[in-house]
PDB file of N, CA and C in Angstrom:
ATOM      1  N   MET A1083     100.455 -20.019  -0.894  1.00  0.00           N
ATOM      2  CA  MET A1083     100.031 -19.177  -2.147  1.00  0.00           C
ATOM      3  C   MET A1083     100.953 -18.025  -1.930  1.00  0.00           C
ATOM      4  N   SER A1084     101.707 -18.027  -3.304  1.00  0.00           N
ATOM      5  CA  SER A1084     102.901 -17.051  -3.158  1.00  0.00           C
ATOM      6  C   SER A1084     102.356 -15.870  -3.988  1.00  0.00           C
ATOM      7  N   ARG A1085     102.856 -14.542  -3.616  1.00  0.00           N
ATOM      8  CA  ARG A1085     102.326 -13.692  -4.228  1.00  0.00           C
ATOM      9  C   ARG A1085     103.446 -12.904  -5.133  1.00  0.00           C
ATOM     10  N   LYS A1086     103.195 -12.411  -6.084  1.00  0.00           N
ATOM     11  CA  LYS A1086     103.818 -11.706  -7.043  1.00  0.00           C
ATOM     12  C   LYS A1086     104.073 -10.280  -6.904  1.00  0.00           C
ATOM     13  N   VAL A1087     105.454  -9.743  -6.460  1.00  0.00           N
ATOM     14  CA  VAL A1087     105.323  -8.310  -6.099  1.00  0.00           C
ATOM     15  C   VAL A1087     106.678  -7.533  -6.985  1.00  0.00           C
ATOM     16  N   MET A1088     106.126  -6.649  -7.626  1.00  0.00           N
ATOM     17  CA  MET A1088     107.053  -5.647  -8.590  1.00  0.00           C
ATOM     18  C   MET A1088     107.377  -4.348  -7.956  1.00  0.00           C
ATOM     19  N   LEU A1089     108.687  -3.905  -8.406  1.00  0.00           N
ATOM     20  CA  LEU A1089     109.358  -2.603  -8.025  1.00  0.00           C
ATOM     21  C   LEU A1089     108.692  -1.817  -9.087  1.00  0.00           C
ATOM     22  N   LEU A1090     108.133  -0.721  -8.586  1.00  0.00           N
ATOM     23  CA  LEU A1090     107.252   0.004  -9.620  1.00  0.00           C
ATOM     24  C   LEU A1090     107.892   1.553  -9.511  1.00  0.00           C
ATOM     25  N   VAL A1091     108.094   2.315 -10.547  1.00  0.00           N
ATOM     26  CA  VAL A1091     108.595   3.527 -10.741  1.00  0.00           C
ATOM     27  C   VAL A1091     107.680   4.756 -11.255  1.00  0.00           C
ATOM     28  N   LEU A1092     107.077   5.405 -10.417  1.00  0.00           N
ATOM     29  CA  LEU A1092     106.524   6.766 -10.454  1.00  0.00           C
ATOM     30  C   LEU A1092     107.211   7.752 -11.009  1.00  0.00           C
ATOM     31  N   LYS A1093     107.224   8.721 -12.027  1.00  0.00           N
ATOM     32  CA  LYS A1093     107.666   9.729 -12.744  1.00  0.00           C
ATOM     33  C   LYS A1093     106.852  10.815 -12.708  1.00  0.00           C
ATOM     34  N   LEU A1094     107.329  11.888 -11.711  1.00  0.00           N
ATOM     35  CA  LEU A1094     106.619  13.257 -11.604  1.00  0.00           C
ATOM     36  C   LEU A1094     107.545  14.174 -11.804  1.00  0.00           C
ATOM     37  N   SER A1095     107.215  15.158 -12.653  1.00  0.00           N
ATOM     38  CA  SER A1095     108.200  16.228 -13.102  1.00  0.00           C
ATOM     39  C   SER A1095     109.492  15.930 -13.204  1.00  0.00           C
ATOM     40  N   GLN A1096     110.149  16.360 -12.131  1.00  0.00           N
ATOM     41  CA  GLN A1096     111.777  15.895 -12.077  1.00  0.00           C
ATOM     42  C   GLN A1096     112.129  14.986 -11.108  1.00  0.00           C
ATOM     43  N   ASN A1097     111.324  14.256 -10.925  1.00  0.00           N
ATOM     44  CA  ASN A1097     111.726  13.112  -9.940  1.00  0.00           C
ATOM     45  C   ASN A1097     111.064  11.589 -10.072  1.00  0.00           C
ATOM     46  N   ARG A1098     111.705  10.662  -9.707  1.00  0.00           N
ATOM     47  CA  ARG A1098     111.354   9.367  -9.558  1.00  0.00           C
ATOM     48  C   ARG A1098     110.981   8.810  -8.128  1.00  0.00           C
ATOM     49  N   ILE A1099     109.869   8.194  -8.245  1.00  0.00           N
ATOM     50  CA  ILE A1099     109.723   7.446  -6.692  1.00  0.00           C
ATOM     51  C   ILE A1099     109.584   5.922  -7.012  1.00  0.00           C
ATOM     52  N   MET A1100     110.746   5.039  -6.352  1.00  0.00           N
ATOM     53  CA  MET A1100     110.443   3.776  -6.570  1.00  0.00           C
ATOM     54  C   MET A1100     109.754   3.018  -5.526  1.00  0.00           C
ATOM     55  N   TYR A1101     108.501   2.114  -5.531  1.00  0.00           N
ATOM     56  CA  TYR A1101     107.983   1.662  -4.517  1.00  0.00           C
ATOM     57  C   TYR A1101     107.552   0.377  -4.629  1.00  0.00           C
ATOM     58  N   VAL A1102     106.863  -0.318  -3.761  1.00  0.00           N
ATOM     59  CA  VAL A1102     106.287  -1.639  -3.802  1.00  0.00           C
ATOM     60  C   VAL A1102     105.126  -1.765  -3.255  1.00  0.00           C
ATOM     61  N   ILE A1103     104.014  -1.848  -3.764  1.00  0.00           N
ATOM     62  CA  ILE A1103     102.691  -2.198  -3.150  1.00  0.00           C
ATOM     63  C   ILE A1103     102.737  -3.776  -2.394  1.00  0.00           C
ATOM     64  N   MET A1104     102.485  -3.461  -1.343  1.00  0.00           N
ATOM     65  CA  MET A1104     102.663  -4.613  -0.519  1.00  0.00           C
ATOM     66  C   MET A1104     101.087  -5.623  -0.527  1.00  0.00           C
ATOM     67  N   ASN A1105     100.034  -4.606  -0.040  1.00  0.00           N
ATOM     68  CA  ASN A1105      98.948  -5.222  -0.274  1.00  0.00           C
ATOM     69  C   ASN A1105      97.990  -4.055  -0.555  1.00  0.00           C
ATOM     70  N   LYS A1106      96.428  -4.109  -0.420  1.00  0.00           N
ATOM     71  CA  LYS A1106      95.577  -3.054  -1.015  1.00  0.00           C
ATOM     72  C   LYS A1106      95.591  -2.171   0.230  1.00  0.00           C
ATOM     73  N   ASP A1107      96.114  -2.236   1.352  1.00  0.00           N
ATOM     74  CA  ASP A1107      96.156  -0.775   2.389  1.00  0.00           C
ATOM     75  C   ASP A1107      97.894  -0.622   2.551  1.00  0.00           C
ATOM     76  N   ALA A1108      98.700  -1.152   1.955  1.00  0.00           N
ATOM     77  CA  ALA A1108      99.939  -0.478   2.099  1.00  0.00           C
ATOM     78  C   ALA A1108     100.894  -0.501   1.025  1.00  0.00           C
ATOM     79  N   VAL A1109     101.768   0.555   0.977  1.00  0.00           N
ATOM     80  CA  VAL A1109     102.941   0.942   0.081  1.00  0.00           C
ATOM     81  C   VAL A1109     104.249   1.145   0.626  1.00  0.00           C
ATOM     82  N   ALA A1110     105.412   0.770   0.194  1.00  0.00           N
ATOM     83  CA  ALA A1110     106.571   1.002   0.569  1.00  0.00           C
ATOM     84  C   ALA A1110     107.298   1.861  -0.415  1.00  0.00           C
ATOM     85  N   PHE A1111     107.556   2.910   0.042  1.00  0.00           N
ATOM     86  CA  PHE A1111     108.343   3.898  -0.872  1.00  0.00           C
ATOM     87  C   PHE A1111     109.926   3.358  -0.628  1.00  0.00           C
ATOM     88  N   LEU A1112     110.416   3.254  -1.435  1.00  0.00           N
ATOM     89  CA  LEU A1112     111.990   2.852  -1.199  1.00  0.00           C
ATOM     90  C   LEU A1112     113.184   3.814  -1.599  1.00  0.00           C
ATOM     91  N   HIS A1113     112.827   4.412  -2.776  1.00  0.00           N
ATOM     92  CA  HIS A1113     114.118   5.658  -2.727  1.00  0.00           C
ATOM     93  C   HIS A1113     113.368   6.569  -3.952  1.00  0.00           C
ATOM     94  N   ILE A1114     113.843   8.094  -3.720  1.00  0.00           N
ATOM     95  CA  ILE A1114     113.154   8.938  -4.558  1.00  0.00           C
ATOM     96  C   ILE A1114     114.262   9.695  -5.033  1.00  0.00           C
ATOM     97  N   CYS A1115     114.467   9.814  -6.178  1.00  0.00           N
ATOM     98  CA  CYS A1115     115.597  10.290  -6.914  1.00  0.00           C
ATOM     99  C   CYS A1115     115.059  11.541  -7.817  1.00  0.00           C
ATOM    100  N   LYS A1116     116.492  12.391  -8.468  1.00  0.00           N
ATOM    101  CA  LYS A1116     115.807  13.552  -9.457  1.00  0.00           C
ATOM    102  C   LYS A1116     116.105  12.399 -10.436  1.00  0.00           C
ATOM    103  N   LYS A1117     115.366  12.938 -11.702  1.00  0.00           N
ATOM    104  CA  LYS A1117     115.665  12.259 -12.926  1.00  0.00           C
ATOM    105  C   LYS A1117     116.588  13.270 -13.634  1.00  0.00           C
ATOM    106  N   GLN A1118     117.371  12.202 -14.191  1.00  0.00           N
ATOM    107  CA  GLN A1118     118.518  13.048 -15.227  1.00  0.00           C
ATOM    108  C   GLN A1118     118.719  12.558 -16.456  1.00  0.00           C
ATOM    109  N   LYS A1119     118.125  11.399 -16.845  1.00  0.00           N
ATOM    110  CA  LYS A1119     118.065  10.743 -18.069  1.00  0.00           C
ATOM    111  C   LYS A1119     116.651  10.339 -18.561  1.00  0.00           C
ATOM    112  N   GLY A1120     116.427   9.708 -19.666  1.00  0.00           N
ATOM    113  CA  GLY A1120     115.269   9.023 -20.044  1.00  0.00           C
ATOM    114  C   GLY A1120     114.893   7.706 -19.179  1.00  0.00           C
ATOM    115  N   LYS A1121     116.129   7.207 -18.833  1.00  0.00           N
ATOM    116  CA  LYS A1121     115.796   5.838 -18.096  1.00  0.00           C
ATOM    117  C   LYS A1121     116.285   6.314 -16.599  1.00  0.00           C
ATOM    118  N   ALA A1122     115.868   5.417 -15.812  1.00  0.00           N
ATOM    119  CA  ALA A1122     116.476   5.359 -14.221  1.00  0.00           C
ATOM    120  C   ALA A1122     117.763   4.862 -14.150  1.00  0.00           C
ATOM    121  N   GLU A1123     118.357   5.596 -13.483  1.00  0.00           N
ATOM    122  CA  GLU A1123     120.089   4.865 -13.210  1.00  0.00           C
ATOM    123  C   GLU A1123     120.079   3.858 -12.666  1.00  0.00           C
ATOM    124  N   LYS A1124     121.146   2.958 -13.249  1.00  0.00           N
ATOM    125  CA  LYS A1124     121.220   1.824 -12.769  1.00  0.00           C
ATOM    126  C   LYS A1124     121.508   1.639 -10.925  1.00  0.00           C
ATOM    127  N   GLN A1125     122.316   2.561 -10.640  1.00  0.00           N
ATOM    128  CA  GLN A1125     122.534   2.880  -9.216  1.00  0.00           C
ATOM    129  C   GLN A1125     121.304   2.881  -8.410  1.00  0.00           C
ATOM    130  N   ASP A1126     120.399   3.786  -8.763  1.00  0.00           N
ATOM    131  CA  ASP A1126     119.243   3.960  -8.094  1.00  0.00           C
ATOM    132  C   ASP A1126     117.934   2.796  -8.210  1.00  0.00           C
ATOM    133  N   LEU A1127     118.030   2.368  -8.962  1.00  0.00           N
ATOM    134  CA  LEU A1127     117.360   0.960  -9.264  1.00  0.00           C
ATOM    135  C   LEU A1127     118.194  -0.102  -8.332  1.00  0.00           C
ATOM    136  N   GLU A1128     119.318  -0.110  -8.124  1.00  0.00           N
ATOM    137  CA  GLU A1128     119.886  -1.323  -7.009  1.00  0.00           C
ATOM    138  C   GLU A1128     119.647  -0.862  -5.676  1.00  0.00           C
ATOM    139  N   LYS A1129     119.769   0.176  -5.642  1.00  0.00           N
ATOM    140  CA  LYS A1129     119.453   0.861  -4.164  1.00  0.00           C
ATOM    141  C   LYS A1129     118.093   0.512  -3.655  1.00  0.00           C
ATOM    142  N   ALA A1130     117.040   0.754  -4.472  1.00  0.00           N
ATOM    143  CA  ALA A1130     115.515   0.654  -4.266  1.00  0.00           C
ATOM    144  C   ALA A1130     115.256  -1.162  -4.283  1.00  0.00           C
ATOM    145  N   LEU A1131     116.021  -1.832  -4.977  1.00  0.00           N
ATOM    146  CA  LEU A1131     115.896  -3.379  -5.015  1.00  0.00           C
ATOM    147  C   LEU A1131     116.687  -3.500  -3.738  1.00  0.00           C
ATOM    148  N   SER A1132     117.946  -3.426  -3.427  1.00  0.00           N
ATOM    149  CA  SER A1132     118.589  -3.602  -2.081  1.00  0.00           C
ATOM    150  C   SER A1132     117.705  -3.546  -0.898  1.00  0.00           C
ATOM    151  N   ARG A1133     116.792  -2.491  -0.785  1.00  0.00           N
ATOM    152  CA  ARG A1133     116.118  -2.099   0.269  1.00  0.00           C
ATOM    153  C   ARG A1133     114.876  -2.581   0.387  1.00  0.00           C
ATOM    154  N   ALA A1134     114.226  -3.368  -0.549  1.00  0.00           N
ATOM    155  CA  ALA A1134     113.326  -4.056  -0.799  1.00  0.00           C
ATOM    156  C   ALA A1134     113.407  -5.481  -0.109  1.00  0.00           C
ATOM    157  N   LYS A1135     114.761  -6.057  -0.866  1.00  0.00           N
ATOM    158  CA  LYS A1135     114.875  -7.240  -0.269  1.00  0.00           C
ATOM    159  C   LYS A1135     115.462  -7.171   1.196  1.00  0.00           C
ATOM    160  N   LYS A1136     116.078  -6.249   1.686  1.00  0.00           N
ATOM    161  CA  LYS A1136     116.469  -6.005   2.885  1.00  0.00           C
ATOM    162  C   LYS A1136     115.343  -6.348   4.029  1.00  0.00           C
ATOM    163  N   GLU A1137     114.092  -5.716   3.339  1.00  0.00           N
ATOM    164  CA  GLU A1137     112.924  -5.221   4.380  1.00  0.00           C
ATOM    165  C   GLU A1137     111.897  -6.626   3.856  1.00  0.00           C
ATOM    166  N   GLY A1138     112.435  -7.529   3.245  1.00  0.00           N
ATOM    167  CA  GLY A1138     111.610  -8.581   2.958  1.00  0.00           C
ATOM    168  C   GLY A1138     110.610  -8.634   1.863  1.00  0.00           C
ATOM    169  N   LEU A1139     110.406  -7.655   1.167  1.00  0.00           N
ATOM    170  CA  LEU A1139     109.542  -7.096   0.077  1.00  0.00           C
ATOM    171  C   LEU A1139     109.610  -7.846  -1.071  1.00  0.00           C
ATOM    172  N   LEU A1140     110.550  -8.348  -1.490  1.00  0.00           N
ATOM    173  CA  LEU A1140     110.891  -8.917  -2.734  1.00  0.00           C
ATOM    174  C   LEU A1140     111.448 -10.489  -2.315  1.00  0.00           C
TER     175      LEU A1140
END
């Protein structure tokens, strides 16, 4: 049985927190950055995805 995992972004005030929910008891925080534009910066998303892949989360 394969599981579907997604990179999620939480926007708080002037910050973005990128994370993955691993299971009902565990969350992996991958990257935190300052919000500078309406969308997440490409380099920040790539950094979070790279970390998730390195840890075998995606």
